């Protein structure tokens, strides 16, 4: 099962509130309130009526839905009334039994949007207002990726309010019920209420089939196995049978409820966690005391406990009390006493909880007070596309999805539409279009749901003046006071900070009509500046096309080539021209291809952008590239937008490359993928981040390796705001430099490489997903590959690894540096709870230690012994993280499918140890080669699996919790 988009919960490590509901134990099944797991927004869910439940536990599915009811299905092309049937046993909804593609599974539902939350779709399809109260949109994952789309939306209108409530309530409650039931059967801990609820449902079902004295209060092997299959518990029949026989203490062939609880407990046993727990407790009967728990956090998990001692004391107490509440021998009065020790069950619950997440959760207090050009900014390219860029569908849904993931720069390609209404499309291709007003409407609703920091709308304008004015009117109407129309400060030479621009929307568009003169707001020797309302554009630069492409372009399945272009000669591809434009996002960049850049003198050219639209570009004024010595490149609020090959062409010249890096220390730059990436694959963002590019716009609809690295960049702590402070070496100025001086004379000085070392103990995995098309009896022989990516170019950084076996690169996995790959041994015939116990140590030298990424991929051995040699094979699951975001110690790693959706219970269990980077100065860098790395790595990372630590001689005394009830 895959987690829906609203299921993630943040925990504030410093919060002192009641966080018991954030533990990974199941929620109460009888709760009728909408939770985060429902995927519904609060405004929509409050309008719903709860579905009835069987005994307050499981939702009743009305026979009307089982038999099928009529709903009107809405698409752009037609409206058709169909019969929709809800199959409870297989948890799917179908509308054509003869066609397997005409269905979706309840477990794949990501969101259900009701009424005004789906208004943008209703208005897009020109459906009357009177249908809004009966309209609902279902967003669900498309595992087959039809037409390259990772998700689908289904728009439905119920014939009456009664059927609207019936469908929306039942789907939401059934989805939440299955989610909680799977938590109870497969998640950590054991919730008796969940098990009892399902037991009652199963017994009621058997009674309805006919009374039987033997089976009425018992469950046989077939029933237990059917339950596991229905809930995606992917363990073999042999394992189910073995645990069933152990739980069947009376050897009757049936399980009573007490025996069923024992079966579930046995199925979820974790010997690897028991081994860790035993090393922490003083005796088997005493349990883990508070002092031992705090030592575990500090010396094994790498947490500075003393900075927030009270918080961690309360966390200890909460998990202890949560566990005690499940014991029938504990009285409520005893819970008021100070917690004494943590049981094994409570310790397991802590390890699975968000308090022990692999990356930091978003803190409650964030302050991003550096100028905006000093941050990497989460950015999207061709945001409106659901699939591939030549023949995909355009929609408002990708904007919603991107904004829900804290994307802070989205792209809108605007073209003339019918009836004077501008549209958004990938121009001169076979892609469909969507109204500009619908895109702005969706953006206005979701702009700040995940991050309060500024959102940039990157406009590519191909509209006539009349429709440009319509664009201005729409943005001013829908975005209102969020829209930045004037600078906050006059006579300034720096951009504002994200903190200054909270809940503000910036417009990036090219400048207007006026020729260059002294009023353009360009830096002058006297330091005077005036704001300009417009500036000219240069003609496209003519570059040397004889230089072949030399940047490695990154993609992973389904894109299996460096570029999505079948030409055998790269040079031919770059020089060719066709009547069809392959990208509508080229106006801000030259149509240059490759080779050393030769900027020409800027000529005055009348822009097609009207002044009211151009004036909205206050801090992000699009500028045609004409070289870094061009006078307009010294305007503090300009932004260059470059295509991928154009960026490569600049970097091919060492002098231009140095100027580019210095430019990006002070001014903004955006880079977007090559227009020949027909399948919407992505380049390696590290190639641009290491040059200080703030906005690396990627194709978010394609979850390849480039996109996974991008997700990891913005995944931990404050990074989840969509802004990451660039490393000091990419924003440092010489101390003696004049802040008003020419930016190209200011740059990084004396940046030394650093030695980065860390280790990964690959211990185990839990409930790994089966390969597509596999049956439950098909064996899974998993192994794990670990890949290290850095921002160093090939041959410029040495990297080494110990442990496991070396793994070759796979098709489409070229990166800017020589990525290091290692793999574990194969766990034969066990995808449910495989044990690996492989230890890896990694060392690498880099100028950018904050731009090191680690990726885990899960693969299936073809025969249980050999590794998969098919370079085009698809991994079962992946997880990617930025090294400096990874938290140390024993952690569970979430796993994601090929669409980027998280598997609900599939995890990897690792121990991670990191050493502080060591600066390599002067000539010592040449001596730090592989042999030297291994010696240093062994000295720093030499660890044992034992967690016993001698306590330091000097420690800050810890006090017992002052308030045990908090």
JSON list of N, CA and C in Angstrom, two decimals, residues 687-726:
[
{"chain": "A", "resi": 687, "resn": "UNK", "atom": "N", "xyz": [25.10, 19.39, -11.05]},
{"chain": "A", "resi": 687, "resn": "UNK", "atom": "CA", "xyz": [25.91, 20.10, -12.04]},
{"chain": "A", "resi": 687, "resn": "UNK", "atom": "C", "xyz": [25.67, 21.60, -11.98]},
{"chain": "A", "resi": 688, "resn": "UNK", "atom": "N", "xyz": [24.50, 22.01, -11.52]},
{"chain": "A", "resi": 688, "resn": "UNK", "atom": "CA", "xyz": [24.14, 23.42, -11.48]},
{"chain": "A", "resi": 688, "resn": "UNK", "atom": "C", "xyz": [24.28, 24.00, -10.07]},
{"chain": "A", "resi": 689, "resn": "UNK", "atom": "N", "xyz": [23.92, 23.20, -9.08]},
{"chain": "A", "resi": 689, "resn": "UNK", "atom": "CA", "xyz": [24.06, 23.68, -7.70]},
{"chain": "A", "resi": 689, "resn": "UNK", "atom": "C", "xyz": [25.52, 24.00, -7.37]},
{"chain": "A", "resi": 690, "resn": "UNK", "atom": "N", "xyz": [26.44, 23.20, -7.87]},
{"chain": "A", "resi": 690, "resn": "UNK", "atom": "CA", "xyz": [27.84, 23.44, -7.52]},
{"chain": "A", "resi": 690, "resn": "UNK", "atom": "C", "xyz": [28.36, 24.74, -8.16]},
{"chain": "A", "resi": 691, "resn": "UNK", "atom": "N", "xyz": [27.64, 25.29, -9.13]},
{"chain": "A", "resi": 691, "resn": "UNK", "atom": "CA", "xyz": [27.98, 26.58, -9.71]},
{"chain": "A", "resi": 691, "resn": "UNK", "atom": "C", "xyz": [27.14, 27.71, -9.12]},
{"chain": "A", "resi": 692, "resn": "UNK", "atom": "N", "xyz": [26.40, 27.40, -8.05]},
{"chain": "A", "resi": 692, "resn": "UNK", "atom": "CA", "xyz": [25.65, 28.44, -7.35]},
{"chain": "A", "resi": 692, "resn": "UNK", "atom": "C", "xyz": [24.31, 28.78, -7.93]},
{"chain": "A", "resi": 693, "resn": "UNK", "atom": "N", "xyz": [23.80, 27.99, -8.90]},
{"chain": "A", "resi": 693, "resn": "UNK", "atom": "CA", "xyz": [22.49, 28.28, -9.50]},
{"chain": "A", "resi": 693, "resn": "UNK", "atom": "C", "xyz": [21.40, 28.11, -8.44]},
{"chain": "A", "resi": 694, "resn": "UNK", "atom": "N", "xyz": [20.59, 29.13, -8.26]},
{"chain": "A", "resi": 694, "resn": "UNK", "atom": "CA", "xyz": [19.56, 29.08, -7.22]},
{"chain": "A", "resi": 694, "resn": "UNK", "atom": "C", "xyz": [18.36, 28.24, -7.64]},
{"chain": "A", "resi": 695, "resn": "UNK", "atom": "N", "xyz": [17.89, 28.44, -8.86]},
{"chain": "A", "resi": 695, "resn": "UNK", "atom": "CA", "xyz": [16.67, 27.77, -9.32]},
{"chain": "A", "resi": 695, "resn": "UNK", "atom": "C", "xyz": [17.01, 26.74, -10.39]},
{"chain": "A", "resi": 696, "resn": "UNK", "atom": "N", "xyz": [17.12, 25.49, -9.99]},
{"chain": "A", "resi": 696, "resn": "UNK", "atom": "CA", "xyz": [17.31, 24.39, -10.94]},
{"chain": "A", "resi": 696, "resn": "UNK", "atom": "C", "xyz": [15.94, 23.79, -11.19]},
{"chain": "A", "resi": 697, "resn": "UNK", "atom": "N", "xyz": [15.33, 24.18, -12.30]},
{"chain": "A", "resi": 697, "resn": "UNK", "atom": "CA", "xyz": [13.95, 23.77, -12.60]},
{"chain": "A", "resi": 697, "resn": "UNK", "atom": "C", "xyz": [13.95, 22.38, -13.23]},
{"chain": "A", "resi": 698, "resn": "UNK", "atom": "N", "xyz": [13.25, 21.43, -12.61]},
{"chain": "A", "resi": 698, "resn": "UNK", "atom": "CA", "xyz": [13.22, 20.05, -13.07]},
{"chain": "A", "resi": 698, "resn": "UNK", "atom": "C", "xyz": [11.80, 19.65, -13.45]},
{"chain": "A", "resi": 699, "resn": "UNK", "atom": "N", "xyz": [11.72, 18.54, -14.19]},
{"chain": "A", "resi": 699, "resn": "UNK", "atom": "CA", "xyz": [10.42, 17.97, -14.58]},
{"chain": "A", "resi": 699, "resn": "UNK", "atom": "C", "xyz": [9.91, 17.12, -13.42]},
{"chain": "A", "resi": 700, "resn": "UNK", "atom": "N", "xyz": [9.02, 17.68, -12.63]},
{"chain": "A", "resi": 700, "resn": "UNK", "atom": "CA", "xyz": [8.56, 17.00, -11.41]},
{"chain": "A", "resi": 700, "resn": "UNK", "atom": "C", "xyz": [7.69, 15.79, -11.71]},
{"chain": "A", "resi": 701, "resn": "UNK", "atom": "N", "xyz": [7.18, 15.69, -12.93]},
{"chain": "A", "resi": 701, "resn": "UNK", "atom": "CA", "xyz": [6.33, 14.55, -13.25]},
{"chain": "A", "resi": 701, "resn": "UNK", "atom": "C", "xyz": [7.14, 13.28, -13.48]},
{"chain": "A", "resi": 702, "resn": "UNK", "atom": "N", "xyz": [8.47, 13.40, -13.55]},
{"chain": "A", "resi": 702, "resn": "UNK", "atom": "CA", "xyz": [9.33, 12.24, -13.79]},
{"chain": "A", "resi": 702, "resn": "UNK", "atom": "C", "xyz": [10.20, 12.00, -12.56]},
{"chain": "A", "resi": 703, "resn": "UNK", "atom": "N", "xyz": [9.96, 10.90, -11.87]},
{"chain": "A", "resi": 703, "resn": "UNK", "atom": "CA", "xyz": [10.67, 10.62, -10.62]},
{"chain": "A", "resi": 703, "resn": "UNK", "atom": "C", "xyz": [11.94, 9.82, -10.90]},
{"chain": "A", "resi": 704, "resn": "UNK", "atom": "N", "xyz": [12.83, 10.39, -11.72]},
{"chain": "A", "resi": 704, "resn": "UNK", "atom": "CA", "xyz": [14.10, 9.72, -12.00]},
{"chain": "A", "resi": 704, "resn": "UNK", "atom": "C", "xyz": [15.12, 10.14, -10.94]},
{"chain": "A", "resi": 705, "resn": "UNK", "atom": "N", "xyz": [16.37, 9.74, -11.13]},
{"chain": "A", "resi": 705, "resn": "UNK", "atom": "CA", "xyz": [17.38, 9.97, -10.12]},
{"chain": "A", "resi": 705, "resn": "UNK", "atom": "C", "xyz": [17.60, 11.47, -9.89]},
{"chain": "A", "resi": 706, "resn": "UNK", "atom": "N", "xyz": [17.58, 12.26, -10.96]},
{"chain": "A", "resi": 706, "resn": "UNK", "atom": "CA", "xyz": [17.74, 13.70, -10.80]},
{"chain": "A", "resi": 706, "resn": "UNK", "atom": "C", "xyz": [16.67, 14.30, -9.92]},
{"chain": "A", "resi": 707, "resn": "UNK", "atom": "N", "xyz": [15.42, 13.87, -10.11]},
{"chain": "A", "resi": 707, "resn": "UNK", "atom": "CA", "xyz": [14.33, 14.39, -9.29]},
{"chain": "A", "resi": 707, "resn": "UNK", "atom": "C", "xyz": [14.43, 13.88, -7.86]},
{"chain": "A", "resi": 708, "resn": "UNK", "atom": "N", "xyz": [14.91, 12.65, -7.68]},
{"chain": "A", "resi": 708, "resn": "UNK", "atom": "CA", "xyz": [15.07, 12.12, -6.33]},
{"chain": "A", "resi": 708, "resn": "UNK", "atom": "C", "xyz": [16.13, 12.90, -5.55]},
{"chain": "A", "resi": 709, "resn": "UNK", "atom": "N", "xyz": [17.21, 13.28, -6.23]},
{"chain": "A", "resi": 709, "resn": "UNK", "atom": "CA", "xyz": [18.23, 14.11, -5.58]},
{"chain": "A", "resi": 709, "resn": "UNK", "atom": "C", "xyz": [17.64, 15.47, -5.21]},
{"chain": "A", "resi": 710, "resn": "UNK", "atom": "N", "xyz": [16.83, 16.03, -6.10]},
{"chain": "A", "resi": 710, "resn": "UNK", "atom": "CA", "xyz": [16.18, 17.31, -5.83]},
{"chain": "A", "resi": 710, "resn": "UNK", "atom": "C", "xyz": [15.25, 17.21, -4.62]},
{"chain": "A", "resi": 711, "resn": "UNK", "atom": "N", "xyz": [14.47, 16.14, -4.56]},
{"chain": "A", "resi": 711, "resn": "UNK", "atom": "CA", "xyz": [13.59, 15.94, -3.41]},
{"chain": "A", "resi": 711, "resn": "UNK", "atom": "C", "xyz": [14.40, 15.85, -2.12]},
{"chain": "A", "resi": 712, "resn": "UNK", "atom": "N", "xyz": [15.54, 15.14, -2.18]},
{"chain": "A", "resi": 712, "resn": "UNK", "atom": "CA", "xyz": [16.37, 14.99, -0.99]},
{"chain": "A", "resi": 712, "resn": "UNK", "atom": "C", "xyz": [16.96, 16.31, -0.54]},
{"chain": "A", "resi": 713, "resn": "UNK", "atom": "N", "xyz": [17.27, 17.19, -1.49]},
{"chain": "A", "resi": 713, "resn": "UNK", "atom": "CA", "xyz": [17.84, 18.49, -1.15]},
{"chain": "A", "resi": 713, "resn": "UNK", "atom": "C", "xyz": [16.89, 19.27, -0.24]},
{"chain": "A", "resi": 714, "resn": "UNK", "atom": "N", "xyz": [15.58, 19.14, -0.48]},
{"chain": "A", "resi": 714, "resn": "UNK", "atom": "CA", "xyz": [14.59, 19.95, 0.23]},
{"chain": "A", "resi": 714, "resn": "UNK", "atom": "C", "xyz": [13.72, 19.10, 1.17]},
{"chain": "A", "resi": 715, "resn": "UNK", "atom": "N", "xyz": [14.33, 18.10, 1.82]},
{"chain": "A", "resi": 715, "resn": "UNK", "atom": "CA", "xyz": [13.53, 17.13, 2.57]},
{"chain": "A", "resi": 715, "resn": "UNK", "atom": "C", "xyz": [13.66, 17.21, 4.09]},
{"chain": "A", "resi": 716, "resn": "UNK", "atom": "N", "xyz": [14.70, 17.84, 4.63]},
{"chain": "A", "resi": 716, "resn": "UNK", "atom": "CA", "xyz": [14.93, 17.74, 6.07]},
{"chain": "A", "resi": 716, "resn": "UNK", "atom": "C", "xyz": [14.93, 19.08, 6.78]},
{"chain": "A", "resi": 717, "resn": "UNK", "atom": "N", "xyz": [14.27, 19.14, 7.94]},
{"chain": "A", "resi": 717, "resn": "UNK", "atom": "CA", "xyz": [14.32, 20.33, 8.77]},
{"chain": "A", "resi": 717, "resn": "UNK", "atom": "C", "xyz": [13.82, 21.57, 8.06]},
{"chain": "A", "resi": 718, "resn": "UNK", "atom": "N", "xyz": [14.60, 22.67, 8.17]},
{"chain": "A", "resi": 718, "resn": "UNK", "atom": "CA", "xyz": [14.20, 23.92, 7.53]},
{"chain": "A", "resi": 718, "resn": "UNK", "atom": "C", "xyz": [14.22, 23.82, 6.01]},
{"chain": "A", "resi": 719, "resn": "UNK", "atom": "N", "xyz": [14.92, 22.82, 5.47]},
{"chain": "A", "resi": 719, "resn": "UNK", "atom": "CA", "xyz": [14.96, 22.64, 4.01]},
{"chain": "A", "resi": 719, "resn": "UNK", "atom": "C", "xyz": [13.57, 22.38, 3.44]},
{"chain": "A", "resi": 720, "resn": "UNK", "atom": "N", "xyz": [12.65, 21.90, 4.27]},
{"chain": "A", "resi": 720, "resn": "UNK", "atom": "CA", "xyz": [11.31, 21.57, 3.80]},
{"chain": "A", "resi": 720, "resn": "UNK", "atom": "C", "xyz": [10.48, 22.81, 3.49]},
{"chain": "A", "resi": 721, "resn": "UNK", "atom": "N", "xyz": [11.05, 23.98, 3.71]},
{"chain": "A", "resi": 721, "resn": "UNK", "atom": "CA", "xyz": [10.38, 25.22, 3.31]},
{"chain": "A", "resi": 721, "resn": "UNK", "atom": "C", "xyz": [10.55, 25.51, 1.83]},
{"chain": "A", "resi": 722, "resn": "UNK", "atom": "N", "xyz": [11.40, 24.75, 1.13]},
{"chain": "A", "resi": 722, "resn": "UNK", "atom": "CA", "xyz": [11.69, 25.02, -0.28]},
{"chain": "A", "resi": 722, "resn": "UNK", "atom": "C", "xyz": [12.89, 25.92, -0.46]},
{"chain": "A", "resi": 723, "resn": "UNK", "atom": "N", "xyz": [13.55, 26.31, 0.63]},
{"chain": "A", "resi": 723, "resn": "UNK", "atom": "CA", "xyz": [14.75, 27.15, 0.58]},
{"chain": "A", "resi": 723, "resn": "UNK", "atom": "C", "xyz": [15.87, 26.47, 1.37]},
{"chain": "A", "resi": 724, "resn": "UNK", "atom": "N", "xyz": [17.04, 26.34, 0.75]},
{"chain": "A", "resi": 724, "resn": "UNK", "atom": "CA", "xyz": [18.21, 25.77, 1.41]},
{"chain": "A", "resi": 724, "resn": "UNK", "atom": "C", "xyz": [19.34, 26.78, 1.28]},
{"chain": "A", "resi": 725, "resn": "UNK", "atom": "N", "xyz": [19.90, 27.19, 2.41]},
{"chain": "A", "resi": 725, "resn": "UNK", "atom": "CA", "xyz": [21.01, 28.14, 2.38]},
{"chain": "A", "resi": 725, "resn": "UNK", "atom": "C", "xyz": [22.20, 27.51, 1.67]},
{"chain": "A", "resi": 726, "resn": "UNK", "atom": "N", "xyz": [22.72, 28.20, 0.68]},
{"chain": "A", "resi": 726, "resn": "UNK", "atom": "CA", "xyz": [23.85, 27.67, -0.07]},
{"chain": "A", "resi": 726, "resn": "UNK", "atom": "C", "xyz": [25.06, 27.53, 0.84]}
]
